[in-house]
GROMACS .gro file of C-alpha atoms in nm:
model
  395
    1MET     CA    1  -1.484   2.299   2.282
    2LYS     CA    2  -1.242   1.973   2.135
    3ASN     CA    3  -1.319   1.807   1.779
    4ILE     CA    4  -1.155   1.532   1.877
    5ILE     CA    5  -1.081   1.211   1.592
    6VAL     CA    6  -0.986   0.885   1.696
    7ILE     CA    7  -0.787   0.643   1.524
    8ASP     CA    8  -0.719   0.360   1.573
    9GLY     CA    9  -0.345   0.216   1.454
   10VAL     CA   10  -0.442  -0.120   1.498
   11PHE     CA   11  -0.316  -0.192   1.106
   12PHE     CA   12   0.088  -0.167   1.296
   13GLN     CA   13  -0.013  -0.437   1.536
   14ILE     CA   14  -0.039  -0.710   1.253
   15ASN     CA   15   0.278  -0.587   1.002
   16GLU     CA   16   0.474  -0.213   1.046
   17TRP     CA   17   0.696  -0.254   0.743
   18SER     CA   18   0.417  -0.316   0.421
   19GLY     CA   19   0.257  -0.067   0.220
   20ILE     CA   20  -0.044   0.068   0.411
   21ALA     CA   21   0.174   0.089   0.709
   22LYS     CA   22   0.408   0.300   0.495
   23TYR     CA   23   0.117   0.464   0.410
   24TRP     CA   24   0.042   0.539   0.784
   25LYS     CA   25   0.383   0.626   0.873
   26LEU     CA   26   0.340   0.952   0.615
   27LEU     CA   27   0.004   1.053   0.705
   28LEU     CA   28   0.025   1.025   1.073
   29LYS     CA   29   0.367   1.207   1.053
   30GLN     CA   30   0.176   1.462   0.784
   31LEU     CA   31  -0.135   1.554   1.053
   32ASP     CA   32   0.164   1.592   1.302
   33GLN     CA   33   0.341   1.806   1.182
   34TYR     CA   34  -0.064   2.005   1.018
   35LEU     CA   35  -0.129   2.018   1.423
   36SER     CA   36   0.204   2.159   1.546
   37SER     CA   37   0.180   2.461   1.254
   38SER     CA   38   0.032   2.765   1.363
   39SER     CA   39  -0.210   2.750   1.070
   40ALA     CA   40  -0.360   2.402   1.233
   41ASP     CA   41  -0.680   2.452   1.417
   42GLN     CA   42  -0.587   2.482   1.823
   43GLU     CA   43  -0.931   2.301   1.851
   44LEU     CA   44  -0.844   1.993   1.704
   45GLN     CA   45  -0.711   1.624   1.888
   46ILE     CA   46  -0.564   1.362   1.775
   47TYR     CA   47  -0.572   1.002   1.994
   48LEU     CA   48  -0.418   0.759   1.860
   49LEU     CA   49  -0.495   0.418   1.982
   50ALA     CA   50  -0.147   0.208   2.007
   51ARG     CA   51  -0.231  -0.170   1.938
   52GLY     CA   52   0.038  -0.473   2.035
   53ASP     CA   53   0.348  -0.395   2.019
   54SER     CA   54   0.246  -0.107   1.817
   55LYS     CA   55   0.646  -0.037   1.825
   56TRP     CA   56   0.668   0.229   1.582
   57LEU     CA   57   0.370   0.417   1.721
   58ARG     CA   58   0.563   0.405   2.108
   59ASN     CA   59   0.810   0.488   2.019
   60TYR     CA   60   0.798   0.772   1.772
   61PRO     CA   61   0.830   1.170   1.886
   62PHE     CA   62   0.448   1.266   1.783
   63GLN     CA   63   0.451   1.635   1.875
   64GLN     CA   64   0.070   1.727   1.916
   65ILE     CA   65  -0.066   1.346   1.839
   66LYS     CA   66  -0.127   1.210   2.136
   67VAL     CA   67  -0.107   0.838   2.121
   68ILE     CA   68  -0.324   0.581   2.384
   69PRO     CA   69  -0.116   0.256   2.436
   70TYR     CA   70  -0.433   0.037   2.400
   71GLN     CA   71  -0.565  -0.345   2.380
   72PHE     CA   72  -0.430  -0.621   2.143
   73TYR     CA   73  -0.733  -0.668   1.852
   74ASP     CA   74  -0.823  -1.018   1.839
   75PRO     CA   75  -1.064  -1.080   1.580
   76ILE     CA   76  -1.244  -1.358   1.739
   77ALA     CA   77  -1.332  -1.094   2.047
   78ALA     CA   78  -1.469  -0.796   1.773
   79LEU     CA   79  -1.809  -0.746   1.964
   80SER     CA   80  -1.668  -0.736   2.262
   81ASP     CA   81  -1.410  -0.508   2.137
   82TYR     CA   82  -1.626  -0.287   1.907
   83ILE     CA   83  -1.773  -0.182   2.238
   84GLU     CA   84  -1.497  -0.113   2.455
   85THR     CA   85  -1.363   0.142   2.155
   86GLY     CA   86  -1.705   0.281   2.143
   87SER     CA   87  -1.686   0.350   2.557
   88LEU     CA   88  -1.342   0.467   2.494
   89CYS     CA   89  -1.394   0.663   2.237
   90LYS     CA   90  -1.710   0.846   2.405
   91GLN     CA   91  -1.515   0.944   2.711
   92LEU     CA   92  -1.207   1.106   2.517
   93ASP     CA   93  -1.607   1.322   2.432
   94ALA     CA   94  -1.472   1.164   2.043
   95LYS     CA   95  -1.718   1.357   1.737
   96CYS     CA   96  -1.535   1.057   1.449
   97PHE     CA   97  -1.400   0.687   1.463
   98ILE     CA   98  -1.086   0.620   1.180
   99SER     CA   99  -0.927   0.281   1.176
  100THR     CA  100  -0.641   0.186   1.003
  101TYR     CA  101  -0.732  -0.142   0.982
  102TYR     CA  102  -1.150  -0.248   0.988
  103THR     CA  103  -1.172  -0.246   1.321
  104LEU     CA  104  -1.488   0.012   1.444
  105ALA     CA  105  -1.598   0.196   1.768
  106TYR     CA  106  -1.990   0.188   1.877
  107GLY     CA  107  -2.184   0.453   1.926
  108ILE     CA  108  -1.992   0.721   1.718
  109ALA     CA  109  -1.944   0.797   1.327
  110ASN     CA  110  -1.713   0.620   1.200
  111ILE     CA  111  -1.505   0.646   0.911
  112GLY     CA  112  -1.389   0.418   0.693
  113PHE     CA  113  -1.089   0.342   0.538
  114ALA     CA  114  -1.012   0.138   0.261
  115TYR     CA  115  -0.692   0.035   0.031
  116ASP     CA  116  -0.780  -0.227  -0.204
  117PHE     CA  117  -1.096  -0.542  -0.304
  118ILE     CA  118  -0.841  -0.790  -0.383
  119PRO     CA  119  -1.024  -1.084  -0.237
  120GLU     CA  120  -1.310  -0.951  -0.342
  121ASN     CA  121  -1.246  -0.907  -0.684
  122LEU     CA  122  -1.074  -1.316  -0.654
  123GLY     CA  123  -1.421  -1.395  -0.495
  124THR     CA  124  -1.236  -1.535  -0.143
  125MET     CA  125  -1.385  -1.393   0.089
  126ASP     CA  126  -1.493  -1.726   0.325
  127SER     CA  127  -1.196  -1.614   0.519
  128TYR     CA  128  -1.308  -1.521   0.898
  129GLY     CA  129  -1.077  -1.224   0.874
  130TRP     CA  130  -1.241  -1.127   0.540
  131LYS     CA  131  -1.539  -1.180   0.652
  132LEU     CA  132  -1.438  -0.903   0.907
  133LYS     CA  133  -1.373  -0.683   0.635
  134GLU     CA  134  -1.696  -0.731   0.456
  135LEU     CA  135  -1.917  -0.661   0.775
  136TYR     CA  136  -1.689  -0.339   0.830
  137MET     CA  137  -1.806  -0.240   0.517
  138LYS     CA  138  -2.119  -0.314   0.499
  139SER     CA  139  -2.182  -0.080   0.855
  140ILE     CA  140  -2.011   0.203   0.720
  141ARG     CA  141  -2.154   0.558   0.474
  142GLU     CA  142  -1.852   0.708   0.358
  143CYS     CA  143  -1.473   0.591   0.319
  144PHE     CA  144  -1.165   0.684   0.240
  145SER     CA  145  -0.975   0.533  -0.024
  146ILE     CA  146  -0.613   0.553  -0.169
  147SER     CA  147  -0.664   0.536  -0.574
  148GLU     CA  148  -0.969   0.611  -0.803
  149SER     CA  149  -1.000   0.252  -0.886
  150THR     CA  150  -1.047   0.160  -0.498
  151SER     CA  151  -1.325   0.393  -0.451
  152ARG     CA  152  -1.515   0.264  -0.792
  153ASP     CA  153  -1.459  -0.053  -0.640
  154ALA     CA  154  -1.589   0.042  -0.276
  155SER     CA  155  -1.878   0.165  -0.435
  156ILE     CA  156  -1.956  -0.112  -0.667
  157PHE     CA  157  -1.877  -0.452  -0.387
  158TYR     CA  158  -2.085  -0.240  -0.107
  159PRO     CA  159  -2.334   0.008  -0.268
  160ASN     CA  160  -2.461   0.189   0.099
  161ILE     CA  161  -2.058   0.367   0.023
  162LYS     CA  162  -2.079   0.660  -0.146
  163SER     CA  163  -1.803   0.742  -0.438
  164SER     CA  164  -1.628   1.088  -0.446
  165ARG     CA  165  -1.357   1.256  -0.524
  166GLU     CA  166  -1.270   1.407  -0.222
  167MET     CA  167  -1.251   1.051  -0.011
  168ILE     CA  168  -0.964   1.006  -0.215
  169ILE     CA  169  -0.616   1.059  -0.033
  170TYR     CA  170  -0.347   0.888  -0.236
  171PRO     CA  171  -0.056   0.774  -0.078
  172PRO     CA  172   0.133   1.121   0.054
  173LEU     CA  173   0.530   0.942  -0.117
  174ALA     CA  174   0.840   1.111   0.092
  175GLU     CA  175   1.003   1.386  -0.082
  176GLN     CA  176   1.358   1.180  -0.068
  177GLU     CA  177   1.185   0.952  -0.315
  178PHE     CA  178   1.186   1.185  -0.572
  179SER     CA  179   1.574   1.235  -0.530
  180LYS     CA  180   1.814   1.143  -0.809
  181VAL     CA  181   1.953   0.808  -0.702
  182SER     CA  182   2.374   0.924  -0.761
  183LYS     CA  183   2.601   0.714  -0.859
  184HIS     CA  184   2.805   0.620  -0.606
  185GLN     CA  185   2.494   0.524  -0.406
  186ILE     CA  186   2.397   0.262  -0.692
  187SER     CA  187   2.829   0.180  -0.647
  188LYS     CA  188   2.762   0.139  -0.271
  189MET     CA  189   2.472  -0.111  -0.354
  190ARG     CA  190   2.618  -0.261  -0.580
  191LYS     CA  191   2.917  -0.381  -0.376
  192GLN     CA  192   2.698  -0.469  -0.082
  193LEU     CA  193   2.438  -0.688  -0.237
  194ASN     CA  194   2.679  -0.813  -0.516
  195ILE     CA  195   2.513  -0.745  -0.803
  196ASN     CA  196   2.793  -0.666  -1.046
  197TYR     CA  197   2.568  -0.697  -1.364
  198PRO     CA  198   2.249  -0.526  -1.538
  199TYR     CA  199   1.955  -0.667  -1.404
  200ALA     CA  200   1.571  -0.611  -1.393
  201ILE     CA  201   1.407  -0.591  -1.092
  202VAL     CA  202   1.073  -0.838  -0.933
  203SER     CA  203   0.897  -0.689  -0.634
  204GLY     CA  204   0.730  -0.857  -0.411
  205HIS     CA  205   0.564  -1.217  -0.451
  206ARG     CA  206   0.556  -1.438  -0.746
  207GLY     CA  207   0.252  -1.639  -0.734
  208GLY     CA  208  -0.147  -1.543  -0.709
  209TYR     CA  209  -0.257  -1.186  -0.844
  210LYS     CA  210   0.090  -1.027  -0.789
  211ASN     CA  211   0.112  -1.272  -1.147
  212ILE     CA  212   0.591  -1.277  -1.143
  213ASN     CA  213   0.521  -1.678  -1.211
  214LEU     CA  214   0.423  -1.466  -1.535
  215LEU     CA  215   0.807  -1.449  -1.598
  216GLY     CA  216   0.885  -1.830  -1.541
  217GLU     CA  217   0.621  -1.932  -1.729
  218ALA     CA  218   0.782  -1.736  -1.998
  219ILE     CA  219   1.154  -1.922  -1.988
  220LYS     CA  220   0.953  -2.274  -1.953
  221GLN     CA  221   0.820  -2.218  -2.323
  222ARG     CA  222   1.152  -2.050  -2.433
  223PHE     CA  223   1.312  -2.300  -2.650
  224LEU     CA  224   1.665  -2.078  -2.728
  225ASN     CA  225   1.886  -2.388  -2.537
  226SER     CA  226   2.199  -2.224  -2.647
  227GLU     CA  227   2.146  -1.858  -2.655
  228GLN     CA  228   2.069  -1.659  -2.310
  229ILE     CA  229   1.925  -1.321  -2.247
  230CYS     CA  230   2.224  -1.084  -2.075
  231LEU     CA  231   2.025  -1.030  -1.792
  232GLY     CA  232   2.015  -1.123  -1.381
  233ILE     CA  233   1.695  -1.095  -1.199
  234VAL     CA  234   1.669  -1.009  -0.847
  235VAL     CA  235   1.373  -1.037  -0.646
  236THR     CA  236   1.252  -0.846  -0.352
  237SER     CA  237   1.154  -0.999  -0.072
  238GLY     CA  238   0.812  -1.266  -0.162
  239GLU     CA  239   0.886  -1.637  -0.157
  240PRO     CA  240   1.239  -1.847  -0.114
  241ILE     CA  241   1.342  -1.873  -0.447
  242GLU     CA  242   1.362  -2.309  -0.495
  243ASP     CA  243   1.646  -2.491  -0.658
  244ASP     CA  244   1.448  -2.571  -0.950
  245GLU     CA  245   1.400  -2.185  -1.030
  246ALA     CA  246   1.750  -2.145  -1.008
  247SER     CA  247   1.801  -2.351  -1.245
  248LEU     CA  248   1.572  -2.235  -1.469
  249TYR     CA  249   1.615  -1.914  -1.427
  250SER     CA  250   2.081  -1.951  -1.521
  251LYS     CA  251   1.927  -2.177  -1.793
  252HIS     CA  252   1.796  -1.866  -1.992
  253PHE     CA  253   1.929  -1.529  -1.794
  254SER     CA  254   2.323  -1.530  -1.772
  255HIS     CA  255   2.277  -1.375  -1.447
  256GLY     CA  256   2.086  -1.619  -1.304
  257ILE     CA  257   1.797  -1.504  -1.039
  258LYS     CA  258   1.884  -1.363  -0.690
  259ARG     CA  259   1.684  -1.288  -0.366
  260VAL     CA  260   1.735  -0.961  -0.176
  261GLU     CA  261   1.551  -0.808   0.157
  262VAL     CA  262   1.642  -0.451   0.192
  263ASP     CA  263   1.551  -0.137   0.348
  264ASN     CA  264   1.335   0.139   0.207
  265GLU     CA  265   1.679   0.309   0.112
  266LEU     CA  266   1.839   0.126  -0.016
  267MET     CA  267   1.555   0.000  -0.244
  268ARG     CA  268   1.596   0.336  -0.382
  269SER     CA  269   1.922   0.235  -0.487
  270ILE     CA  270   1.821  -0.122  -0.657
  271PHE     CA  271   1.563   0.072  -0.838
  272GLY     CA  272   1.784   0.318  -0.968
  273GLY     CA  273   2.121   0.086  -1.125
  274ALA     CA  274   1.823  -0.133  -1.237
  275GLU     CA  275   1.774  -0.227  -1.636
  276MET     CA  276   1.362  -0.194  -1.580
  277LEU     CA  277   1.127  -0.331  -1.275
  278PHE     CA  278   0.913  -0.629  -1.398
  279TYR     CA  279   0.552  -0.612  -1.227
  280PRO     CA  280   0.277  -0.759  -1.398
  281SER     CA  281   0.039  -0.743  -1.130
  282LEU     CA  282  -0.292  -0.829  -1.208
  283LEU     CA  283  -0.480  -0.646  -0.863
  284GLU     CA  284  -0.344  -0.318  -0.672
  285GLY     CA  285  -0.478  -0.084  -0.443
  286PHE     CA  286  -0.216   0.158  -0.520
  287GLY     CA  287   0.071   0.003  -0.682
  288TYR     CA  288   0.368   0.084  -0.438
  289PRO     CA  289   0.681  -0.052  -0.649
  290VAL     CA  290   0.554   0.157  -1.003
  291ALA     CA  291   0.541   0.466  -0.859
  292GLU     CA  292   0.891   0.409  -0.690
  293ALA     CA  293   1.053   0.280  -0.971
  294LEU     CA  294   0.959   0.597  -1.178
  295ALA     CA  295   1.041   0.822  -0.949
  296ALA     CA  296   1.419   0.663  -0.891
  297GLN     CA  297   1.433   0.700  -1.299
  298CYS     CA  298   1.366   0.307  -1.395
  299PRO     CA  299   1.147   0.202  -1.641
  300VAL     CA  300   0.855  -0.039  -1.540
  301ILE     CA  301   0.677  -0.324  -1.719
  302THR     CA  302   0.334  -0.409  -1.546
  303THR     CA  303  -0.001  -0.392  -1.703
  304GLY     CA  304  -0.284  -0.137  -1.741
  305SER     CA  305  -0.546  -0.345  -1.448
  306THR     CA  306  -0.754  -0.143  -1.175
  307SER     CA  307  -0.531   0.161  -1.000
  308ILE     CA  308  -0.161   0.148  -1.208
  309PRO     CA  309  -0.304   0.363  -1.507
  310GLU     CA  310  -0.308   0.666  -1.240
  311ILE     CA  311   0.045   0.620  -1.156
  312ILE     CA  312   0.191   0.583  -1.581
  313GLN     CA  313  -0.029   0.855  -1.656
  314HIS     CA  314   0.258   1.073  -1.504
  315ALA     CA  315   0.485   0.874  -1.735
  316LYS     CA  316   0.599   0.934  -2.075
  317PRO     CA  317   0.529   0.689  -2.361
  318GLY     CA  318   0.880   0.483  -2.387
  319GLU     CA  319   0.926   0.480  -2.039
  320TYR     CA  320   0.665   0.212  -1.942
  321GLU     CA  321   0.540  -0.047  -2.183
  322LEU     CA  322   0.188  -0.260  -2.080
  323ILE     CA  323   0.146  -0.591  -2.116
  324ASN     CA  324  -0.184  -0.778  -2.044
  325GLY     CA  325  -0.026  -0.968  -1.732
  326TYR     CA  326  -0.175  -1.304  -1.885
  327GLU     CA  327   0.006  -1.367  -2.244
  328PRO     CA  328   0.358  -1.559  -2.081
  329GLY     CA  329   0.506  -1.440  -2.459
  330GLU     CA  330   0.414  -1.104  -2.429
  331ALA     CA  331   0.548  -1.037  -2.084
  332LEU     CA  332   0.922  -1.203  -2.215
  333SER     CA  333   0.907  -1.007  -2.590
  334SER     CA  334   0.827  -0.711  -2.321
  335LEU     CA  335   1.127  -0.742  -2.175
  336ILE     CA  336   1.378  -0.809  -2.464
  337ARG     CA  337   1.261  -0.527  -2.554
  338MET     CA  338   1.323  -0.262  -2.284
  339LEU     CA  339   1.675  -0.422  -2.225
  340HIS     CA  340   1.725  -0.372  -2.634
  341LYS     CA  341   1.599   0.025  -2.601
  342ARG     CA  342   1.740   0.074  -2.228
  343PRO     CA  343   1.459   0.392  -2.178
  344LYS     CA  344   1.553   0.647  -1.920
  345VAL     CA  345   1.277   0.749  -1.688
  346SER     CA  346   1.296   1.193  -1.726
  347SER     CA  347   1.262   1.455  -1.461
  348GLU     CA  348   0.977   1.562  -1.579
  349THR     CA  349   0.845   1.228  -1.525
  350VAL     CA  350   0.950   1.226  -1.185
  351SER     CA  351   0.836   1.610  -1.162
  352ASN     CA  352   0.456   1.473  -1.277
  353LEU     CA  353   0.438   1.189  -1.046
  354GLN     CA  354   0.644   1.458  -0.728
  355LYS     CA  355   0.383   1.685  -0.779
  356ALA     CA  356   0.084   1.395  -0.807
  357PHE     CA  357   0.181   1.171  -0.472
  358SER     CA  358   0.444   1.392  -0.262
  359ARG     CA  359   0.146   1.632  -0.110
  360PHE     CA  360   0.073   1.754   0.161
  361VAL     CA  361  -0.255   1.595   0.263
  362ALA     CA  362  -0.325   1.660   0.617
  363PRO     CA  363  -0.531   1.995   0.618
  364LYS     CA  364  -0.722   1.765   0.327
  365PHE     CA  365  -0.750   1.419   0.562
  366ILE     CA  366  -0.899   1.669   0.833
  367GLU     CA  367  -1.123   1.924   0.653
  368VAL     CA  368  -1.279   1.586   0.526
  369ALA     CA  369  -1.322   1.398   0.867
  370ASP     CA  370  -1.368   1.751   1.055
  371LYS     CA  371  -1.677   1.713   0.820
  372LEU     CA  372  -1.816   1.391   0.813
  373SER     CA  373  -1.859   1.375   1.221
  374GLN     CA  374  -2.124   1.597   1.214
  375GLU     CA  375  -2.272   1.432   0.927
  376LEU     CA  376  -2.254   1.047   1.033
  377ASP     CA  377  -2.466   0.816   1.220
  378PRO     CA  378  -2.269   0.526   1.413
  379PRO     CA  379  -2.296   0.221   1.258
  380ASP     CA  380  -2.677   0.056   1.271
  381GLU     CA  381  -2.724  -0.249   1.528
  382SER     CA  382  -2.664  -0.529   1.265
  383TYR     CA  383  -2.267  -0.538   1.310
  384LEU     CA  384  -2.419  -0.574   1.645
  385SER     CA  385  -2.572  -0.887   1.587
  386ALA     CA  386  -2.346  -1.040   1.300
  387CYS     CA  387  -2.043  -0.985   1.550
  388ILE     CA  388  -2.244  -1.189   1.818
  389THR     CA  389  -2.271  -1.501   1.587
  390MET     CA  390  -1.849  -1.438   1.511
  391ASP     CA  391  -1.767  -1.416   1.856
  392GLY     CA  392  -1.879  -1.768   1.929
  393LEU     CA  393  -2.198  -1.627   2.141
  394VAL     CA  394  -2.429  -1.776   1.943
  395SER     CA  395  -2.374  -2.121   1.761
   0.00000   0.00000   0.00000
């Protein structure tokens, strides 16, 4: 009799390009590869629910994973989704259910998945979506996590969840992330994006816990009216650059600030050609930009917050600088110091990162899921009663 696992690809309905989507793309490819290998247990079957559009899930040529087009997930109907997904799992004779983003299946063992506990740390759990996450976390007993920091936070905020090393599955970065970025690739990128000057990368949103506005605050406090820093700031994704922000950076950086929207392949060339990554994030589930920058031999300015030390522990001193993330002056001094030193990340560091984060994690994932599917009970009835109110069935 086959051991059947159902994975809900609900996150791909929400966003197909973020870090979580990248994580699952790599993990699902590994799982499919593992199931296709001669060493795989032929008694195992994985069904993958493709909700809504989920173009990547529907179009990727899986060899062994069975993709099932499934109903669009609407948080307002969490209760009915919970019941119907449980019924589907029962029809498939599944032993366990794993969601990519906070959905549950009724009447079956549910294994959780956690990426970060940022809203819990920030005390912003009042929104409807985060309330559903809270219900989800309170309903499970075992939870995969993408870092030690996330695993710790899981047991702190939700004591019902056990914290254990066997449940940590780091993002399985693709092998090409660790290939050397050639001068030709960098030259081609510079020509395409019109970046013909030394630059620092700022990755992602510039407000909130990502804390990139720390650099803006630092240059506002800088009183060198005539002296400019011989550097440009290249922002990848995030909010549009406002005119006053552009003017501020142009006053203090000789090449101003520029925002670009690029794919993963070009992103490696941007890292490869950069003087540094400036990433003073205060909360991270994993910290993809830090790992990706170091893998492309780009030095990093960052904090020692949450999961980031789990990445930089693989780098050598001097290849990164740690700031506390709260003092603008410290941040700017660190940037200027790194620009003067121009350190390069060693091939040894790249090799260390590759060993840590490009592992074939599918066997571990399947082994743990198989073990827990035999040990865990379905979520108790508390999730049902909570969802009834949220579904609007009870005022």
